[in-house]
Coordinates of C-alpha atoms and ligand atoms in Angstrom, one line a residue:
X1 CA 10.0 -21.8 -39.1
X2 CA 12.0 -24.2 -37.1
X3 CA 15.7 -24.5 -37.8
X4 CA 16.8 -28.1 -38.1
X5 CA 20.4 -27.5 -39.3
X6 CA 22.6 -24.5 -38.3
X7 CA 26.1 -24.2 -39.9
X8 CA 28.3 -21.3 -38.8
X9 CA 31.7 -20.3 -40.3
X10 CA 32.4 -23.9 -41.3
X11 CA 35.9 -24.5 -42.6
X12 CA 37.5 -27.8 -43.8
X13 CA 41.0 -28.0 -44.9
X14 CA 42.8 -31.0 -46.4
X15 CA 46.5 -30.1 -46.2
X16 CA 46.8 -27.6 -49.1
X17 CA 43.1 -27.6 -50.2
X18 CA 40.5 -25.6 -48.5
X19 CA 37.4 -27.7 -49.4
X20 CA 35.0 -25.6 -47.3
X21 CA 35.9 -22.0 -46.8
X22 CA 33.9 -20.4 -43.9
X23 CA 30.3 -21.0 -44.9
X24 CA 27.2 -20.4 -42.9
X25 CA 23.6 -21.4 -43.6
X26 CA 20.5 -22.8 -42.0
X27 CA 18.0 -25.4 -43.1
X28 CA 14.4 -25.2 -42.0
X29 CA 12.0 -28.0 -41.1
X30 CA 10.1 -29.5 -44.0
X31 CA 12.1 -27.9 -46.8
X32 CA 14.2 -29.4 -49.6
X33 CA 17.5 -27.6 -49.4
X34 CA 20.1 -27.9 -52.1
X35 CA 23.8 -27.5 -52.3
X36 CA 24.4 -26.8 -56.0
X37 CA 27.9 -26.6 -57.6
X38 CA 30.3 -28.3 -59.9
X39 CA 32.6 -31.2 -58.9
X40 CA 35.0 -30.1 -56.2
X41 CA 32.9 -27.2 -55.0
X42 CA 32.8 -28.6 -51.5
X43 CA 29.3 -30.0 -51.4
X44 CA 30.0 -33.5 -50.2
X45 CA 32.5 -32.4 -47.6
X46 CA 29.9 -30.0 -46.2
X47 CA 27.3 -32.8 -46.1
X48 CA 29.6 -35.3 -44.5
X49 CA 30.5 -32.8 -41.7
X50 CA 26.8 -32.2 -41.0
X51 CA 26.2 -36.0 -40.9
X52 CA 29.0 -36.3 -38.4
X53 CA 31.1 -38.4 -40.8
X54 CA 34.0 -35.9 -41.0
X55 CA 35.6 -33.5 -38.6
X56 CA 35.6 -29.8 -39.5
X57 CA 38.8 -27.8 -39.2
X58 CA 36.7 -25.1 -37.5
X59 CA 33.2 -23.8 -37.2
X60 CA 30.0 -24.9 -35.6
X61 CA 27.4 -27.3 -36.9
X62 CA 24.1 -28.1 -35.1
X63 CA 21.6 -30.7 -36.3
X64 CA 18.2 -30.7 -34.5
X65 CA 19.8 -28.7 -31.8
X66 CA 22.6 -31.3 -31.2
X67 CA 26.3 -30.6 -31.9
X68 CA 27.5 -32.5 -35.0
X69 CA 30.8 -33.6 -33.3
X70 CA 30.0 -34.1 -29.6
X71 CA 26.4 -35.4 -29.9
X72 CA 26.7 -37.7 -33.0
X73 CA 24.7 -40.5 -31.4
X74 CA 21.6 -38.4 -30.8
X75 CA 21.8 -37.1 -34.3
X76 CA 22.3 -40.5 -36.0
X77 CA 18.9 -41.7 -34.6
X78 CA 17.1 -38.9 -36.3
X79 CA 18.8 -38.6 -39.7
X80 CA 18.9 -40.8 -42.8
X81 CA 21.9 -40.8 -45.1
X82 CA 21.9 -42.2 -48.6
X83 CA 24.9 -44.5 -49.2
X84 CA 26.3 -45.1 -52.7
X85 CA 24.9 -48.4 -54.0
X86 CA 28.3 -49.9 -54.1
X87 CA 28.4 -49.8 -50.3
X88 CA 25.7 -52.5 -49.9
X89 CA 26.3 -56.2 -49.2
X90 CA 26.4 -58.2 -52.3
X91 CA 25.1 -61.5 -50.8
X92 CA 22.0 -60.1 -49.0
X93 CA 18.7 -59.5 -50.7
X94 CA 17.1 -56.1 -50.6
X95 CA 14.7 -57.3 -47.9
X96 CA 17.5 -58.7 -45.9
X97 CA 19.5 -55.5 -46.1
X98 CA 16.6 -53.4 -44.9
X99 CA 15.9 -55.9 -42.1
X100 CA 19.5 -55.7 -41.1
X101 CA 19.4 -51.9 -41.1
X102 CA 16.2 -52.0 -39.0
X103 CA 18.1 -53.8 -36.3
X104 CA 20.3 -50.8 -35.9
X105 CA 17.5 -48.5 -34.7
X106 CA 14.7 -48.5 -32.1
X107 CA 12.2 -46.7 -34.3
X108 CA 11.8 -48.6 -37.6
X109 CA 9.7 -49.0 -40.7
X110 CA 8.4 -52.2 -42.3
X111 CA 10.9 -53.2 -45.2
X112 CA 8.1 -54.3 -47.6
X113 CA 6.4 -50.9 -47.1
X114 CA 9.6 -49.2 -48.1
X115 CA 10.1 -51.4 -51.1
X116 CA 6.5 -50.8 -52.2
X117 CA 7.1 -47.0 -51.9
X118 CA 9.7 -47.3 -54.7
X119 CA 8.1 -50.0 -56.8
X120 CA 10.7 -52.6 -55.8
X121 CA 8.5 -55.0 -53.9
X122 CA 9.0 -57.6 -56.7
X123 CA 12.7 -57.3 -56.2
X124 CA 12.5 -58.0 -52.4
X125 CA 14.5 -61.2 -52.9
X126 CA 17.0 -59.9 -55.4
X127 CA 20.5 -58.8 -54.9
X128 CA 21.5 -55.1 -55.3
X129 CA 23.9 -56.2 -58.2
X130 CA 20.9 -57.3 -60.3
X131 CA 19.2 -53.9 -60.2
X132 CA 19.3 -51.3 -62.9
X133 CA 21.0 -47.9 -62.1
X134 CA 17.6 -46.2 -61.4
X135 CA 16.5 -49.1 -59.2
X136 CA 19.7 -49.0 -57.2
X137 CA 19.4 -45.3 -56.6
X138 CA 15.7 -45.8 -55.5
X139 CA 16.8 -48.5 -53.2
X140 CA 19.6 -46.4 -51.7
X141 CA 17.2 -43.6 -51.0
X142 CA 14.6 -45.9 -49.4
X143 CA 17.3 -47.6 -47.3
X144 CA 18.0 -44.2 -45.7
X145 CA 14.4 -44.1 -44.5
X146 CA 14.4 -47.3 -42.3
X147 CA 14.6 -45.3 -39.1
X148 CA 11.8 -42.9 -40.2
X149 CA 14.3 -40.0 -40.1
X150 CA 13.4 -36.3 -39.6
X151 CA 16.2 -35.2 -42.0
X152 CA 17.3 -37.1 -45.1
X153 CA 20.6 -36.4 -46.8
X154 CA 21.1 -37.3 -50.5
X155 CA 24.5 -36.8 -52.1
X156 CA 24.1 -36.5 -55.9
X157 CA 21.0 -38.7 -55.9
X158 CA 20.5 -38.8 -59.7
X159 CA 24.1 -38.7 -61.1
X160 CA 24.5 -41.1 -64.0
X161 CA 20.8 -41.8 -64.4
X162 CA 18.8 -41.5 -67.6
X163 CA 16.2 -38.7 -67.8
X164 CA 13.2 -41.0 -67.0
X165 CA 14.9 -42.6 -64.0
X166 CA 15.9 -39.1 -62.9
X167 CA 12.2 -38.0 -63.0
X168 CA 11.2 -41.0 -61.0
X169 CA 13.6 -40.1 -58.3
X170 CA 12.4 -36.5 -58.3
X171 CA 8.9 -37.8 -57.6
X172 CA 10.3 -40.0 -54.8
X173 CA 12.1 -37.0 -53.2
X174 CA 8.9 -34.9 -53.5
X175 CA 7.0 -37.7 -51.8
X176 CA 9.6 -37.7 -48.9
X177 CA 9.1 -34.0 -48.5
X178 CA 5.3 -34.4 -48.6
X179 CA 5.6 -36.7 -45.5
X180 CA 7.0 -33.7 -43.6
X181 CA 10.6 -34.7 -43.7
X182 CA 13.4 -32.2 -44.4
X183 CA 15.6 -33.1 -47.4
X184 CA 19.2 -31.9 -47.9
X185 CA 20.7 -32.8 -51.2
X186 CA 23.7 -32.0 -53.4
X187 CA 23.6 -31.8 -57.1
X188 CA 25.4 -30.4 -60.1
X189 CA 22.3 -30.5 -62.2
X190 CA 20.7 -27.0 -62.5
X191 CA 17.3 -28.2 -63.6
X192 CA 17.2 -30.7 -60.7
X193 CA 17.9 -28.1 -58.2
X194 CA 15.3 -25.8 -59.8
X195 CA 12.7 -28.6 -59.9
X196 CA 13.2 -29.9 -56.4
X197 CA 14.6 -27.3 -54.0
X198 CA 12.8 -24.8 -52.0
X199 CA 16.0 -23.1 -51.2
X200 CA 19.5 -23.4 -52.8
X201 CA 23.0 -22.5 -51.8
X202 CA 25.3 -22.2 -54.9
X203 CA 28.8 -23.3 -53.9
X204 CA 32.1 -22.7 -55.7
X205 CA 35.6 -23.3 -54.4
X206 CA 34.3 -23.9 -50.9
X207 CA 32.3 -20.7 -50.7
X208 CA 28.6 -19.9 -51.0
X209 CA 28.2 -17.5 -53.9
X210 CA 24.4 -17.0 -53.5
X211 CA 21.7 -18.5 -51.4
X212 CA 17.9 -17.9 -51.4
X213 CA 14.6 -19.4 -52.2
X214 CA 14.9 -20.8 -55.7
X215 CA 12.6 -18.3 -57.5
X216 CA 14.3 -15.4 -55.8
X217 CA 17.7 -16.7 -56.8
X218 CA 16.6 -16.9 -60.4
X219 CA 15.4 -13.3 -60.2
X220 CA 18.9 -12.3 -59.1
X221 CA 20.3 -13.1 -62.5
X222 CA 21.1 -10.0 -64.6
X223 CA 18.2 -10.5 -66.9
X224 CA 15.6 -12.6 -65.1
X225 CA 12.9 -12.2 -67.8
X226 CA 12.9 -12.6 -71.6
X227 CA 10.5 -12.1 -74.4
X228 CA 11.0 -14.2 -77.4
X229 CA 9.2 -13.1 -80.6
X230 CA 9.1 -13.7 -84.3
X231 CA 8.3 -10.8 -86.7
X232 CA 7.0 -10.8 -90.3
X233 CA 9.2 -9.5 -93.1
X234 CA 8.1 -5.9 -92.7
X235 CA 9.4 -4.4 -89.5
X236 CA 8.4 -1.0 -88.1
X237 CA 11.9 0.4 -87.4
X238 CA 10.7 3.1 -84.9
X239 CA 8.6 0.6 -82.9
X240 CA 11.5 -1.9 -83.0
X241 CA 14.0 0.7 -81.6
X242 CA 11.6 1.3 -78.7
X243 CA 11.6 -2.4 -77.9
X244 CA 15.4 -2.5 -78.1
X245 CA 15.6 0.2 -75.5
X246 CA 13.9 -2.0 -72.9
X247 CA 16.7 -4.6 -72.6
X248 CA 19.3 -6.6 -74.5
X249 CA 18.2 -7.8 -77.8
X250 CA 19.6 -10.8 -79.6
X251 CA 18.8 -12.2 -83.0
X252 CA 18.5 -16.0 -82.7
X253 CA 21.4 -17.4 -84.7
X254 CA 20.2 -18.7 -88.1
X255 CA 16.6 -17.4 -87.8
X256 CA 16.1 -14.1 -89.6
X257 CA 13.3 -12.4 -87.7
X258 CA 13.4 -14.3 -84.5
X259 CA 14.5 -12.2 -81.5
X260 CA 15.0 -12.6 -77.8
X261 CA 14.8 -9.5 -75.6
X262 CA 16.4 -10.0 -72.2
X263 CA 15.0 -7.8 -69.5
X264 CA 16.4 -6.8 -66.2
X265 CA 13.3 -6.3 -64.0
X266 CA 9.5 -6.5 -63.8
X267 CA 9.0 -2.8 -64.6
X268 CA 10.9 -3.1 -67.8
X269 CA 9.0 -6.3 -68.7
X270 CA 5.7 -4.4 -68.2
X271 CA 7.0 -1.6 -70.4
X272 CA 8.3 -4.0 -73.1
X273 CA 5.3 -6.3 -73.5
X274 CA 2.9 -3.7 -75.1
X275 CA 5.8 -2.4 -77.2
X276 CA 6.5 -5.8 -78.6
X277 CA 2.8 -6.3 -79.2
X278 CA 2.8 -3.1 -81.3
X279 CA 5.2 -4.9 -83.7
X280 CA 2.4 -7.3 -84.4
X281 CA 4.5 -10.4 -83.9
X282 CA 3.7 -13.8 -85.5
X283 CA 4.5 -15.4 -82.2
X284 CA 5.5 -14.2 -78.7
X285 CA 6.6 -16.0 -75.6
X286 CA 7.5 -14.6 -72.2
X287 CA 10.1 -16.6 -70.4
X288 CA 12.1 -16.6 -67.2
X289 CA 15.8 -17.0 -66.7
X290 CA 17.0 -20.3 -65.2
X291 CA 19.4 -21.1 -62.5
X292 CA 21.9 -21.8 -65.2
X293 CA 21.7 -18.1 -66.3
X294 CA 22.4 -17.1 -62.7
X295 CA 25.3 -19.5 -62.4
X296 CA 26.8 -18.1 -65.6
X297 CA 26.4 -14.5 -64.2
X298 CA 28.0 -15.5 -61.0
X299 CA 30.9 -17.6 -62.2
X300 CA 31.2 -16.8 -65.9
X301 CA 31.0 -20.4 -66.8
X302 CA 28.6 -23.3 -67.2
X303 CA 28.9 -26.4 -65.1
X304 CA 30.9 -29.1 -66.9
X305 CA 33.1 -26.7 -68.8
Ligands
ADP401 P1 32.0 -31.8 -54.3 O1 31.1 -32.7 -53.5 O2 31.3 -30.4 -54.5 O3 32.3 -32.4 -55.6 P2 34.0 -32.3 -52.4 O4 33.5 -31.9 -51.1 O5 34.0 -33.8 -52.7 O6 33.3 -31.5 -53.6 O7 35.6 -31.8 -52.6 C1 36.0 -30.5 -52.3 C2 37.5 -30.4 -52.5 O8 38.1 -31.1 -51.4 C3 38.0 -30.9 -53.8 O9 39.1 -30.1 -54.2 C4 38.5 -32.3 -53.4 O10 39.5 -32.7 -54.3 C5 39.0 -32.1 -52.0 N1 38.8 -33.3 -51.2 C6 37.7 -34.0 -50.9 N2 37.9 -35.0 -50.1 C7 39.2 -35.0 -49.8 C8 40.1 -35.9 -49.0 N3 39.6 -36.9 -48.3 N4 41.4 -35.6 -49.0 C9 41.9 -34.5 -49.7 N5 41.2 -33.7 -50.5 C10 39.8 -33.9 -50.5

């Protein structure tokens, strides 16, 4: 796989704060790579250094083989950066803004095609201020595509959106990936990272705590599998104690015979399943841990606490 971004021992200090604390990672062509972490983790700073918008204190960053500091010009032609919607001109229409952006580049895309891609063609002559939150976000993403970039950077693309608008944006990001572009995004939404990203780096206090393909990361959590089951009123105690020995059992609060068995690996899952079936459960559901479970294992907290 071709590496399109290479970050080595990157450090960024702002007087007393170390925003990025010696991180290294690579991004491969065609993938959606996510930087996941709570506010202040160092995600935006990392992104802005890669985009050539900020100077690192030390370390090396290459984008498409070019140095992010000394070869910014070459990089800018080939990347798209989503701006916050407040950064657009208030007295230009969507079409005029896209036309203006097109004049900055040699390789360009037809503005109406872009607006169509995000169902905003009817808003071509409207101002950004008149758009809903979701429409503004869609526009800001599509505005980053005017130069048909190889890599698209999205900083917290769905923050503040309602669930439906968020889903629409997820579809748009998947569509961009399907066109063969590489997407690098930051988010503090676990389910967003899980739904969109091929690989994720979990950041906290400027460091990368864990990084891998999304499903492998989830399997890194202490108990990546679970069996949730409901028993009738008569429970075979011997059979139940065998089930308990396969993992960590929890009685769902407020529900008498509803249990969750958390399991540490596939071998234990294979052992536990037939044992639970012997209890003749009224219902049974096998589940997987989520990124949130891993985040709690790694940091001892949930995002937003
Ligand atoms: P995130 O994107 O994960 O929310 P940031 O990269 O924005 O994190 O910030 C990382 C840390 O660096 C935070 O402690 C933040 O307060 C600090 N920081 C960010 N930008 C600046 C700046 N321009 N000057 C001083 N400190 C900054």
